[in-house]
mmCIF file of C-alpha atoms in Angstrom:
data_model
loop_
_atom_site.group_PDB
_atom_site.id
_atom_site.type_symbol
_atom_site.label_atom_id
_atom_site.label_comp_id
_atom_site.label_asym_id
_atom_site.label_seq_id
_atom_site.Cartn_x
_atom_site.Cartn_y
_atom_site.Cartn_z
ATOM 1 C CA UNK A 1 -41.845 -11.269 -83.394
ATOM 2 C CA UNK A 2 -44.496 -8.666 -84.130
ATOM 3 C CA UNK A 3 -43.871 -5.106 -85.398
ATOM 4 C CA UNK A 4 -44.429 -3.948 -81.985
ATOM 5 C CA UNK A 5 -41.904 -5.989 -79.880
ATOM 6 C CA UNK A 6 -39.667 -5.381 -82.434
ATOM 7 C CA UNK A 7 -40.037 -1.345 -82.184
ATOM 8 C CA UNK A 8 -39.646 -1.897 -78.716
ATOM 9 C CA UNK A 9 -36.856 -3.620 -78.677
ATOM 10 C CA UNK A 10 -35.416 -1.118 -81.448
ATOM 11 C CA UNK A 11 -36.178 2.043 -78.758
ATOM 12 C CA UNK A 12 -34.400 0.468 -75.914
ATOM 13 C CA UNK A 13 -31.633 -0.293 -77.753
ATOM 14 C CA UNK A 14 -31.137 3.100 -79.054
ATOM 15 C CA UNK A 15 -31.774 4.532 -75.450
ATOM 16 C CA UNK A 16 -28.662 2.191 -74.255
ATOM 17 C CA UNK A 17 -26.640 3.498 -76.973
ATOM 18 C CA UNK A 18 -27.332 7.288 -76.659
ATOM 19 C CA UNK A 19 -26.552 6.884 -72.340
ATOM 20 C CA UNK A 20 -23.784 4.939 -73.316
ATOM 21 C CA UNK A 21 -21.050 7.458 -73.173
ATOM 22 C CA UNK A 22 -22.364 8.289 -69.455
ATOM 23 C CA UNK A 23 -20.770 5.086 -68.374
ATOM 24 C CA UNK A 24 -17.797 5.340 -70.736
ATOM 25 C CA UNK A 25 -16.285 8.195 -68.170
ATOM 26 C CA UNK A 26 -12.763 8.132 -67.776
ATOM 27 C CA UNK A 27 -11.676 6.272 -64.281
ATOM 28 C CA UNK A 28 -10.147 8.297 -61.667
ATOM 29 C CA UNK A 29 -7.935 7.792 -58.993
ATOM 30 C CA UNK A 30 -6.600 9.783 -56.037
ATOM 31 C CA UNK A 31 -4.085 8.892 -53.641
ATOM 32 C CA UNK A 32 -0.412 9.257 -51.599
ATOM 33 C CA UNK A 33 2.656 7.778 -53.302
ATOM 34 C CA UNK A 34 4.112 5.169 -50.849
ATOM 35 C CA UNK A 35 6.207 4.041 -53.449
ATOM 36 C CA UNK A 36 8.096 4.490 -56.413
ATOM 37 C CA UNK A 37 9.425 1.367 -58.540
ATOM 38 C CA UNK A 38 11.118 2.673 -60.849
ATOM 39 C CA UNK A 39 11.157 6.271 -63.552
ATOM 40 C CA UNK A 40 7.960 5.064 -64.753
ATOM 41 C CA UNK A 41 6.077 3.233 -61.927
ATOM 42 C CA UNK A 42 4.461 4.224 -59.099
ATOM 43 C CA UNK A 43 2.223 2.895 -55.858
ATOM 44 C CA UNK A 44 -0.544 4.662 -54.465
ATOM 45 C CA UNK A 45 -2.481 4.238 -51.315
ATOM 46 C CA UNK A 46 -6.046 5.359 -51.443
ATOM 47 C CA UNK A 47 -8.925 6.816 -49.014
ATOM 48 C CA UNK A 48 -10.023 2.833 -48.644
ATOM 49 C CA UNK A 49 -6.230 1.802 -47.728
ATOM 50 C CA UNK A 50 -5.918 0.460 -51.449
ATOM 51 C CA UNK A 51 -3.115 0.093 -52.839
ATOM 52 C CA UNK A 52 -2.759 0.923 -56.459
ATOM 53 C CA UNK A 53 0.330 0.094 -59.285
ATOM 54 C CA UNK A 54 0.481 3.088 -61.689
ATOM 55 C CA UNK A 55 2.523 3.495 -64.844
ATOM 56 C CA UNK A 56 2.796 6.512 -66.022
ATOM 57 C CA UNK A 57 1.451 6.424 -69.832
ATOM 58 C CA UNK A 58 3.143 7.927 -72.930
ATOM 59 C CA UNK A 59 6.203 8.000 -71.283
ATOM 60 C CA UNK A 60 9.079 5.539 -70.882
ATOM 61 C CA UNK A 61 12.343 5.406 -68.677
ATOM 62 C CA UNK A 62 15.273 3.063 -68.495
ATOM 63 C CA UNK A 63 14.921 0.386 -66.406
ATOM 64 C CA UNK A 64 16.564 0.595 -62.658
ATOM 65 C CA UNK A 65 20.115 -1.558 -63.677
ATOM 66 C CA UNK A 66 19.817 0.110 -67.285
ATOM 67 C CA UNK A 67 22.042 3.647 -67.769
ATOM 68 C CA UNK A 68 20.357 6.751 -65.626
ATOM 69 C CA UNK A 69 17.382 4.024 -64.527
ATOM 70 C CA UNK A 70 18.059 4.998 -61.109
ATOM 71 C CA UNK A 71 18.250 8.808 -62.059
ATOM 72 C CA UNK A 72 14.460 8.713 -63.386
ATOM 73 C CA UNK A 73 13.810 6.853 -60.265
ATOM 74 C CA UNK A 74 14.812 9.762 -58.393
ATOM 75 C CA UNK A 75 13.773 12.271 -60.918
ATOM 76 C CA UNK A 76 9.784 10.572 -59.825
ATOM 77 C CA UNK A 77 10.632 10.616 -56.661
ATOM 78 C CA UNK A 78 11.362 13.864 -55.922
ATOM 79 C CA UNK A 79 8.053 14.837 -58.052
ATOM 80 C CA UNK A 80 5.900 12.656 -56.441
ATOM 81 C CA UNK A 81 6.991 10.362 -53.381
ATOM 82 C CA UNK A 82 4.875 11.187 -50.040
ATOM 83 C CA UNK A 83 2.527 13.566 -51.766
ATOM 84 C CA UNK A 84 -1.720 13.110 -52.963
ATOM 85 C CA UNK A 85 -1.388 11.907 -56.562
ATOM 86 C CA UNK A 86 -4.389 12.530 -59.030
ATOM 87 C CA UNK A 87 -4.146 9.575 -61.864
ATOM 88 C CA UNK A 88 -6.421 9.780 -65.148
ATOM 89 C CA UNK A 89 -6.082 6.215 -66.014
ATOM 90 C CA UNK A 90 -6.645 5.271 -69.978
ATOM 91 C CA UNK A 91 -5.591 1.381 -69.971
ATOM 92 C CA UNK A 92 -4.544 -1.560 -67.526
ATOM 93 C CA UNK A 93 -1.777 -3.705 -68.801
ATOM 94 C CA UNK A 94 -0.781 -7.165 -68.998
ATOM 95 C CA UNK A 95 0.202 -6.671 -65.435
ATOM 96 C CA UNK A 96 -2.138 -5.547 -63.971
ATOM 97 C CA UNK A 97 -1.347 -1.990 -63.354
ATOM 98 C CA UNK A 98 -3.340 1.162 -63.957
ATOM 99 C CA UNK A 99 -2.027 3.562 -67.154
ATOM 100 C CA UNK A 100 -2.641 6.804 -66.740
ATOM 101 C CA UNK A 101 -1.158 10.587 -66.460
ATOM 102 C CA UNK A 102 -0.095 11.357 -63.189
ATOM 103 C CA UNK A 103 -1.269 15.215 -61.587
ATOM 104 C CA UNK A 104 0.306 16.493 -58.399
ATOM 105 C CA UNK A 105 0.064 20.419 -57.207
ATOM 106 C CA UNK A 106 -0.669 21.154 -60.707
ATOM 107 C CA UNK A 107 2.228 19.574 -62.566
ATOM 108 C CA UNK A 108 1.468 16.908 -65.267
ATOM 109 C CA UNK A 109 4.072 14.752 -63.819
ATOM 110 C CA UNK A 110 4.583 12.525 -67.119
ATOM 111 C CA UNK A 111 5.197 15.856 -69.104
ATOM 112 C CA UNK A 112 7.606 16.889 -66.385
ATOM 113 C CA UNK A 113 9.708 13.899 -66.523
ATOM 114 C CA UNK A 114 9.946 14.518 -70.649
ATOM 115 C CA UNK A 115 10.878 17.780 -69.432
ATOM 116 C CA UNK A 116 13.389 16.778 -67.151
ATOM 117 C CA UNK A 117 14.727 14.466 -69.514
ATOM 118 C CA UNK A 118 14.202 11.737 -67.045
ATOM 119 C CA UNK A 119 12.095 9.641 -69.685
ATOM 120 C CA UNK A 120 11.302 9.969 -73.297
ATOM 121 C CA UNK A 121 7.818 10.202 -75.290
ATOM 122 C CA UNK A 122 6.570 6.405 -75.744
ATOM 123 C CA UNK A 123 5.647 7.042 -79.514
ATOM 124 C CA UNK A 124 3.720 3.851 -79.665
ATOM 125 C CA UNK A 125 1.532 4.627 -77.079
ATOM 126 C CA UNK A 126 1.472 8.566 -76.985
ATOM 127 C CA UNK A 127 -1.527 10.544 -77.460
ATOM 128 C CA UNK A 128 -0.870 13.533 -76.265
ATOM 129 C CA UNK A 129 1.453 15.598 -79.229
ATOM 130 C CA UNK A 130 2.166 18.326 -76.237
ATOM 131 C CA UNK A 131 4.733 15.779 -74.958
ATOM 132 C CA UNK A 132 6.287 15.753 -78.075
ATOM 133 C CA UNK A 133 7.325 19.869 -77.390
ATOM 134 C CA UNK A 134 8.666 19.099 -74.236
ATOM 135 C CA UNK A 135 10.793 16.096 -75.682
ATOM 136 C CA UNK A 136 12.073 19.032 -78.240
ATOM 137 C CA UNK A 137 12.588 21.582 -75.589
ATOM 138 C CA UNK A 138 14.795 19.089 -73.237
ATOM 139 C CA UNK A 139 16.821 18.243 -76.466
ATOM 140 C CA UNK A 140 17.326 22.044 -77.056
ATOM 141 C CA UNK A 141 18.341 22.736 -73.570
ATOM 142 C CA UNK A 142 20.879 19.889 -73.997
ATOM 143 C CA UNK A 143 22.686 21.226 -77.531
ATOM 144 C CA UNK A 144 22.534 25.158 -76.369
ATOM 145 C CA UNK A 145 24.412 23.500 -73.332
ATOM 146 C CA UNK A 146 27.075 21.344 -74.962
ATOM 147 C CA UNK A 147 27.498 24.496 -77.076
ATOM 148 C CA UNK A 148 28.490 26.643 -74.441
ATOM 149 C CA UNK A 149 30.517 23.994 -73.295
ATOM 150 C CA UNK A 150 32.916 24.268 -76.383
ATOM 151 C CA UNK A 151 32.718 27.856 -76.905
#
C-alpha cells in the first residue's frame, strides 16, 4: 500500500468516525397503548398498525400473581391505557421488547409510577438519579402517614 492509499484510507475513516454520532441518535417511538401486561409492560400500536412491547426502564414492579402486581397494573393503566405514548427507547432485551421511558401529556410515566409507589427504582439498570428522589419522596409520604396514624 502506498503512502497515498493509505492517507486515504486514514481520511475516510476519520470522516466515518466524526458522523458517527449522527447515526448513534436515540430511537423513538410514538404510539396508543392497546395494552398493558403488567406494572412494567406495555403494548403500543403505531401510525403503520405496529405493534410494539415496551418495558418501562429503570423501574421494576411485582409481577401480576406477586403482592400489589395487579395494583401497578392498574396504577399503568390508569396513566397510560388508550392514550398516544412517546417511548425513548435505550435497550431491547432478551425478549425482544423495546426499553425505554415512557412520556404521555407531559408526565414521565416511569417517574410517576416511583412516585406512586407502584414500582421501585431498578438500581441495576437506573440511570437517571432523579428517580432516586421520587423513590425518597414516596417513602416519606408513607412514614409521615403511618405517623399520623399512631398519633
Amino acid at each position: 500500500m502506498n503512502r497515498r492509499s493509505f492517507k486515504s484510507i486514514l481520511f475516510l475513516l476519520l470522516l466515518c468516525i466524526a458522523f458517527l454520532p449522527l447515526f448513534a441518535v436515540a430511537q423513538e417511538h410514538i404510539g396508543r397503548v392497546v395494552g398493558v401486561s403488567d406494572g412494567d409492560t406495555i403494548t403500543i400500536l403505531d401510525d403503520r398498525k405496529q405493534q410494539i412491547k415496551v418495558r418501562l426502564a429503570e423501574i421494576d414492579t411485582p409481577e401480576s400473581a406477586q403482592p400489589y402486581g395487579s395494583r401497578a397494573k392498574q396504577e399503568l393503566s390508569r396513566l397510560v391505557y388508550g392514550k398516544t405514548v412517546s417511548v425513548k427507547v435505550q435497550d431491547t432485551d432478551r425478549y425482544g421488547r423495546k426499553v425505554g421511558r415512557v412520556y404521555t401529556d407531559d408526565i414521565d410515566v416511569n417517574a410517576e409510577m416511583v412516585r406512586l409507589g407502584a414500582a421501585w427504582v431498578y438500581r441495576k439498570y437506573a440511570r437517571d438519579q432523579r428517580l432516586y428522589s421520587r423513590y425518597f419522596d414516596c417513602l416519606l409520604q408513607v412514614l409521615n402517614a403511618q405517623n399520623h396514624a399512631h398519633s
